[in-house]
PDB file of C-alpha atoms and ligand atoms in Angstrom:
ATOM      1  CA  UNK A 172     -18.920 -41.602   7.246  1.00 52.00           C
ATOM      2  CA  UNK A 173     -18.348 -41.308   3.793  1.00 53.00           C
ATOM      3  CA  UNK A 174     -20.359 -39.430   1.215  1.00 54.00           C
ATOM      4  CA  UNK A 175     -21.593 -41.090  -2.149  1.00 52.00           C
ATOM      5  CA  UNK A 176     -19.899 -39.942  -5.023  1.00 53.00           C
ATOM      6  CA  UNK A 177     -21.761 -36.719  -6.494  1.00 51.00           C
ATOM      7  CA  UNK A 178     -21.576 -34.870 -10.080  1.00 47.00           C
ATOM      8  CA  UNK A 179     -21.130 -31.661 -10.339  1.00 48.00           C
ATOM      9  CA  UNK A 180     -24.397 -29.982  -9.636  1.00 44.00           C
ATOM     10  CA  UNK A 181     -26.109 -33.214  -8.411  1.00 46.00           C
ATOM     11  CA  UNK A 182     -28.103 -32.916  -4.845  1.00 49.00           C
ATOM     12  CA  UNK A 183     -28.433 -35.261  -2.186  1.00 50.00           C
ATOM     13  CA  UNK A 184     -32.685 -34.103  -2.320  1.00 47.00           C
ATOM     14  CA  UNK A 185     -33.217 -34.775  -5.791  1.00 53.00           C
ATOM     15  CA  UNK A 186     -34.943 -38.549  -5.004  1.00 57.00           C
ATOM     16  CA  UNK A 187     -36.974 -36.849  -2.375  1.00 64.00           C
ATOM     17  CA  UNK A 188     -34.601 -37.314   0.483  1.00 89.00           C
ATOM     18  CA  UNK A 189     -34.356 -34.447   3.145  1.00 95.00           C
ATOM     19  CA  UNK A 190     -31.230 -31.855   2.512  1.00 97.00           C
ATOM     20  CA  UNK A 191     -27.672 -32.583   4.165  1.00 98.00           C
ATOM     21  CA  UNK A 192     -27.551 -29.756   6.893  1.00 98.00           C
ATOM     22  CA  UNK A 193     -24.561 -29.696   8.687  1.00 98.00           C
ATOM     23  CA  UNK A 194     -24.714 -27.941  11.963  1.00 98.00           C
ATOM     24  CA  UNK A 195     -21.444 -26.373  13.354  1.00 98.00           C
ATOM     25  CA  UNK A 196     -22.252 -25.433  16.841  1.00 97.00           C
ATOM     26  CA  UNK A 197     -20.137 -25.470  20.361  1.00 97.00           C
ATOM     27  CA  UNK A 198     -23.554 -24.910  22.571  1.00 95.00           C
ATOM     28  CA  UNK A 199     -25.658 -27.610  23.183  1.00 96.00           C
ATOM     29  CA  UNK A 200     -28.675 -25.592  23.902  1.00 94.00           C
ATOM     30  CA  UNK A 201     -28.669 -24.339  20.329  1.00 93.00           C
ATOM     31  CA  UNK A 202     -27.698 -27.421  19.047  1.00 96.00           C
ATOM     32  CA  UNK A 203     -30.473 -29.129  20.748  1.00 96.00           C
ATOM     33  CA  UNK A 204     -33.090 -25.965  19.729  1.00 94.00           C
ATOM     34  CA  UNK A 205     -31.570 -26.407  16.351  1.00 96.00           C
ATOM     35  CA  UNK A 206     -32.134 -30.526  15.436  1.00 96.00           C
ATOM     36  CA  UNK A 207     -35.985 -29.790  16.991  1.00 96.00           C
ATOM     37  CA  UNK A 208     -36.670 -26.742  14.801  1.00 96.00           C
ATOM     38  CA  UNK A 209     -34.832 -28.446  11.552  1.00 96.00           C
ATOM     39  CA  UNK A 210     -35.119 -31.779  11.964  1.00 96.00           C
ATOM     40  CA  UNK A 211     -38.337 -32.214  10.219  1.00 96.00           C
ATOM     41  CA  UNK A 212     -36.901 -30.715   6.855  1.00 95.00           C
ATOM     42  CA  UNK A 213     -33.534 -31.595   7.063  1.00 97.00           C
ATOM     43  CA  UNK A 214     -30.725 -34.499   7.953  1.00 97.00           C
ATOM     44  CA  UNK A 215     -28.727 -33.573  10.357  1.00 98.00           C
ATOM     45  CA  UNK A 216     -24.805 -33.526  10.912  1.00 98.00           C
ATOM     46  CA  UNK A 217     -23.675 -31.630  13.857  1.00 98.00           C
ATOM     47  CA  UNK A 218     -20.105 -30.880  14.823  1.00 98.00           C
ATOM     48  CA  UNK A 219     -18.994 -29.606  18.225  1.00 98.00           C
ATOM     49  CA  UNK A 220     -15.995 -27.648  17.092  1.00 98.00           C
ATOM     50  CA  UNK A 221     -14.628 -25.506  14.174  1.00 98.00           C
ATOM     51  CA  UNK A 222     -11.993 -28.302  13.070  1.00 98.00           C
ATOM     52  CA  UNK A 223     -14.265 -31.040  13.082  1.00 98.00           C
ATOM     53  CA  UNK A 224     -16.492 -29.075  11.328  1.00 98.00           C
ATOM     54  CA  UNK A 225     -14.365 -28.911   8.516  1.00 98.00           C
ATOM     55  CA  UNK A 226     -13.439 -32.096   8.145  1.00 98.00           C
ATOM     56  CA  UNK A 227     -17.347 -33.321   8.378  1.00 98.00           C
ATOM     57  CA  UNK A 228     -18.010 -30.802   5.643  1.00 98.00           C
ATOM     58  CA  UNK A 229     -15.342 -32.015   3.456  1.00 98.00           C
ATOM     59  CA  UNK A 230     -16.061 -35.788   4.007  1.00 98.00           C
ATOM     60  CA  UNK A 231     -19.614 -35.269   3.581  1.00 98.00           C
ATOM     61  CA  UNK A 232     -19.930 -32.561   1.724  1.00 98.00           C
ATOM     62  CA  UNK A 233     -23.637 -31.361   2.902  1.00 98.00           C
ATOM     63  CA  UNK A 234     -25.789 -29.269   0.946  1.00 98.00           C
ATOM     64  CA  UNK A 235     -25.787 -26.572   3.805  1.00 98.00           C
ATOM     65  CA  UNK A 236     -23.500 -25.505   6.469  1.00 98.00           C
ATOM     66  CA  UNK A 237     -24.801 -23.510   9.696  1.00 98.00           C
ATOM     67  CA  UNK A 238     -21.770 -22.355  11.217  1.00 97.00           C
ATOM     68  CA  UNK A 239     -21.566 -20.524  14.224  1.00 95.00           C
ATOM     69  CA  UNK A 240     -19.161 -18.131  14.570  1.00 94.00           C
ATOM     70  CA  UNK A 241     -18.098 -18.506  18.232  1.00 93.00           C
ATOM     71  CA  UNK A 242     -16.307 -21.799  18.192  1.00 96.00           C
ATOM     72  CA  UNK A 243     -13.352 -23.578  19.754  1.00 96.00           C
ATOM     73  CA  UNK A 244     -10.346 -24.719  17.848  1.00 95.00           C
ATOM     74  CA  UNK A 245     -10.883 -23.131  14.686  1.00 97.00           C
ATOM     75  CA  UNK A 246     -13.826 -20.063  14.943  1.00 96.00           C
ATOM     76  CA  UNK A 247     -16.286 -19.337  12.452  1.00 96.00           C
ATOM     77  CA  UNK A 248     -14.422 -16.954  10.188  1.00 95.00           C
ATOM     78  CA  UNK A 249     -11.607 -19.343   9.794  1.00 97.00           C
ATOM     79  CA  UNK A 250     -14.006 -22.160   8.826  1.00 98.00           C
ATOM     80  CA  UNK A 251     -15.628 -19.867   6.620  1.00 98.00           C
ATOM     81  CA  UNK A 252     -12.605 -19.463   4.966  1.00 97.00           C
ATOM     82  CA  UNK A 253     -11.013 -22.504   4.640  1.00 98.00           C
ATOM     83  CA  UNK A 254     -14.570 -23.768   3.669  1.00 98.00           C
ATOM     84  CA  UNK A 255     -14.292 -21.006   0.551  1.00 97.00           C
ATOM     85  CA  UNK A 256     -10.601 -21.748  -0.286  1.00 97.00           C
ATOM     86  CA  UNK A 257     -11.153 -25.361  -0.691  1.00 98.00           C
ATOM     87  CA  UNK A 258     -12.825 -26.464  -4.392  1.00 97.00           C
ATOM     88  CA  UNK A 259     -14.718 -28.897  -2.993  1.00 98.00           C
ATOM     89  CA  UNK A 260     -16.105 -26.756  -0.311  1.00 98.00           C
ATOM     90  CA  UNK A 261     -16.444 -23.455  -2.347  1.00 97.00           C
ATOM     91  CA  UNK A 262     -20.007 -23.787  -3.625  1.00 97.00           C
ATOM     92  CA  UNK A 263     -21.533 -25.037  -0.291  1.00 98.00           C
ATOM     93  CA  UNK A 264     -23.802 -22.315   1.114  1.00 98.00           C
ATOM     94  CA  UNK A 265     -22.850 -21.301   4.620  1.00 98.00           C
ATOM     95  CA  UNK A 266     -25.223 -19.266   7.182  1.00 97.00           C
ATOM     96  CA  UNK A 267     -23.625 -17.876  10.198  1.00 95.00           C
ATOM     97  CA  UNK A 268     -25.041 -18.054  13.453  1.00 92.00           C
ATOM     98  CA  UNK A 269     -23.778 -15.720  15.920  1.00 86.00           C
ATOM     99  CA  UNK A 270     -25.236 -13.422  18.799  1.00 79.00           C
ATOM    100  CA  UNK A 271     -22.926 -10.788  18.066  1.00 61.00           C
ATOM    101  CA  UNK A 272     -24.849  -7.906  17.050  1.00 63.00           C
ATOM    102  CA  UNK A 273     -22.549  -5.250  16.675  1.00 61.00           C
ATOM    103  CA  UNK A 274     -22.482  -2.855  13.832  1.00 65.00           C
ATOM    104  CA  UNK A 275     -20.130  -4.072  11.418  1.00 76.00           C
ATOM    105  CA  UNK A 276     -20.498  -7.369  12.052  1.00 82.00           C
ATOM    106  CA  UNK A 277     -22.690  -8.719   9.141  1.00 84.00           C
ATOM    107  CA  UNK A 278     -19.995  -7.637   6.673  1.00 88.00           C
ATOM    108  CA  UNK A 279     -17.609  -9.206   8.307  1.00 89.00           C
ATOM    109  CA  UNK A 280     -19.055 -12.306   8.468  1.00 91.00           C
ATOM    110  CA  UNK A 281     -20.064 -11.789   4.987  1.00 92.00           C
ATOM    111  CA  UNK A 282     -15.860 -10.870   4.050  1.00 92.00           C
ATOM    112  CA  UNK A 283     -15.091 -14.497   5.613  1.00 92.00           C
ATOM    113  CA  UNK A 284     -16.829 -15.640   2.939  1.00 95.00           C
ATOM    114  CA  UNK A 285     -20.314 -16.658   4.601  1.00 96.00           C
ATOM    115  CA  UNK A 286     -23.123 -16.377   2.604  1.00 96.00           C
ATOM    116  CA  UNK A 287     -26.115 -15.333   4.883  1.00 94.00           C
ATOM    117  CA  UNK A 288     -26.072 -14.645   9.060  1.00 89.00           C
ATOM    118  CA  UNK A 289     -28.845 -15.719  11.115  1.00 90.00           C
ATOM    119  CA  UNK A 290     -28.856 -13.488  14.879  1.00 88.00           C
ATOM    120  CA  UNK A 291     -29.175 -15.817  17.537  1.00 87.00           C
ATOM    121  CA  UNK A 292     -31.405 -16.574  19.701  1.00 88.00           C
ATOM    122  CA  UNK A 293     -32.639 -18.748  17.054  1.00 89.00           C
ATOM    123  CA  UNK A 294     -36.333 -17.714  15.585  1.00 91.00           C
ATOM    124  CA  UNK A 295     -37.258 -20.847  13.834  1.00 93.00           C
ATOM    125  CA  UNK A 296     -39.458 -18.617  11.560  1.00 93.00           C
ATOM    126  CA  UNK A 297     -35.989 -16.920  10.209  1.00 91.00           C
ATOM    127  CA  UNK A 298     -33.919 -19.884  10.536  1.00 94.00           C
ATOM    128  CA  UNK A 299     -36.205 -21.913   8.348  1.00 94.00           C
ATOM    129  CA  UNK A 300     -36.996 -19.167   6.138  1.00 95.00           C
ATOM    130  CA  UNK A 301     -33.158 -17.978   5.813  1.00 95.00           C
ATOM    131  CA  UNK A 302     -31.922 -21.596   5.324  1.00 96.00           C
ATOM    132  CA  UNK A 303     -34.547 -22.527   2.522  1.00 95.00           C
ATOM    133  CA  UNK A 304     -33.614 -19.865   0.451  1.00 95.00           C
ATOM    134  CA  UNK A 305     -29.951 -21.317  -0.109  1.00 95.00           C
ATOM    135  CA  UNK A 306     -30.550 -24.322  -1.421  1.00 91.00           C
TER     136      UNK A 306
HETATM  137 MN1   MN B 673     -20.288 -20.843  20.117  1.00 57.26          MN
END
């Protein structure tokens, strides 16, 4: 699928359309918990793995990316990155989702160039709340 063309600065929501969220997740549970928590705000793109990911975010170029951190093929902090590097990618806001809780861990994810974490399991109160504010 190919996106529209889109100006600088132009959003897929402006004509009262749901935002582009694009879903990066290897677990079907949370994919699954994720399309019923978002799906009434938000279109959904989901993408199995870290590579695919990328290429769906570059194709369609969504207005969010949840990205989970734990993936196969390419993991989280590599899409993150490559996400970042790449001008059409750079200004797309990216939320990590990850159960790692460890100390240290937010500013790592952060340093990969995410812009936000959200600690699984999912609390659709913080998801929605967390996801809202970046767009
Ligand atoms: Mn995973």
């Amino acid at each position: 699928m190919k996106a529209a063309p889109v100006s600088p600065g132009q959003k897929f929501n402006t004509k009262n359309t749901k935002p582009l969220l694009l879903v990066i997740e290897d677990n079907p549970d949370n994919m699954t918990t994720v399309k019923a928590v978002l799906g009434p705000d938000y279109a959904i793109i989901g993408a199995a793995d870290g590579r695919r990911g990328l290429e769906k975010a570059i194709s369609v170029l969504p207005d969010l990316i949840l990205l989970d951190m734990s993936l196969p093929e390419m993991d989280g902090y590599e899409v993150a990155a490559a996400l970042k590097k790449d001008e059409r990618t750079v200004d797309i806001p990216v939320v990590a989702l990850t159960a790692q809780a460890m100390k240290g861990d937010r500013e790592r994810i952060l340093a990969a160039g995410c812009n936000d974490y959200i600690a699984k399991p999912i609390d659709p109160d913080a998801i929605s709340k967390t996801l809202a504010k970046w767009l």
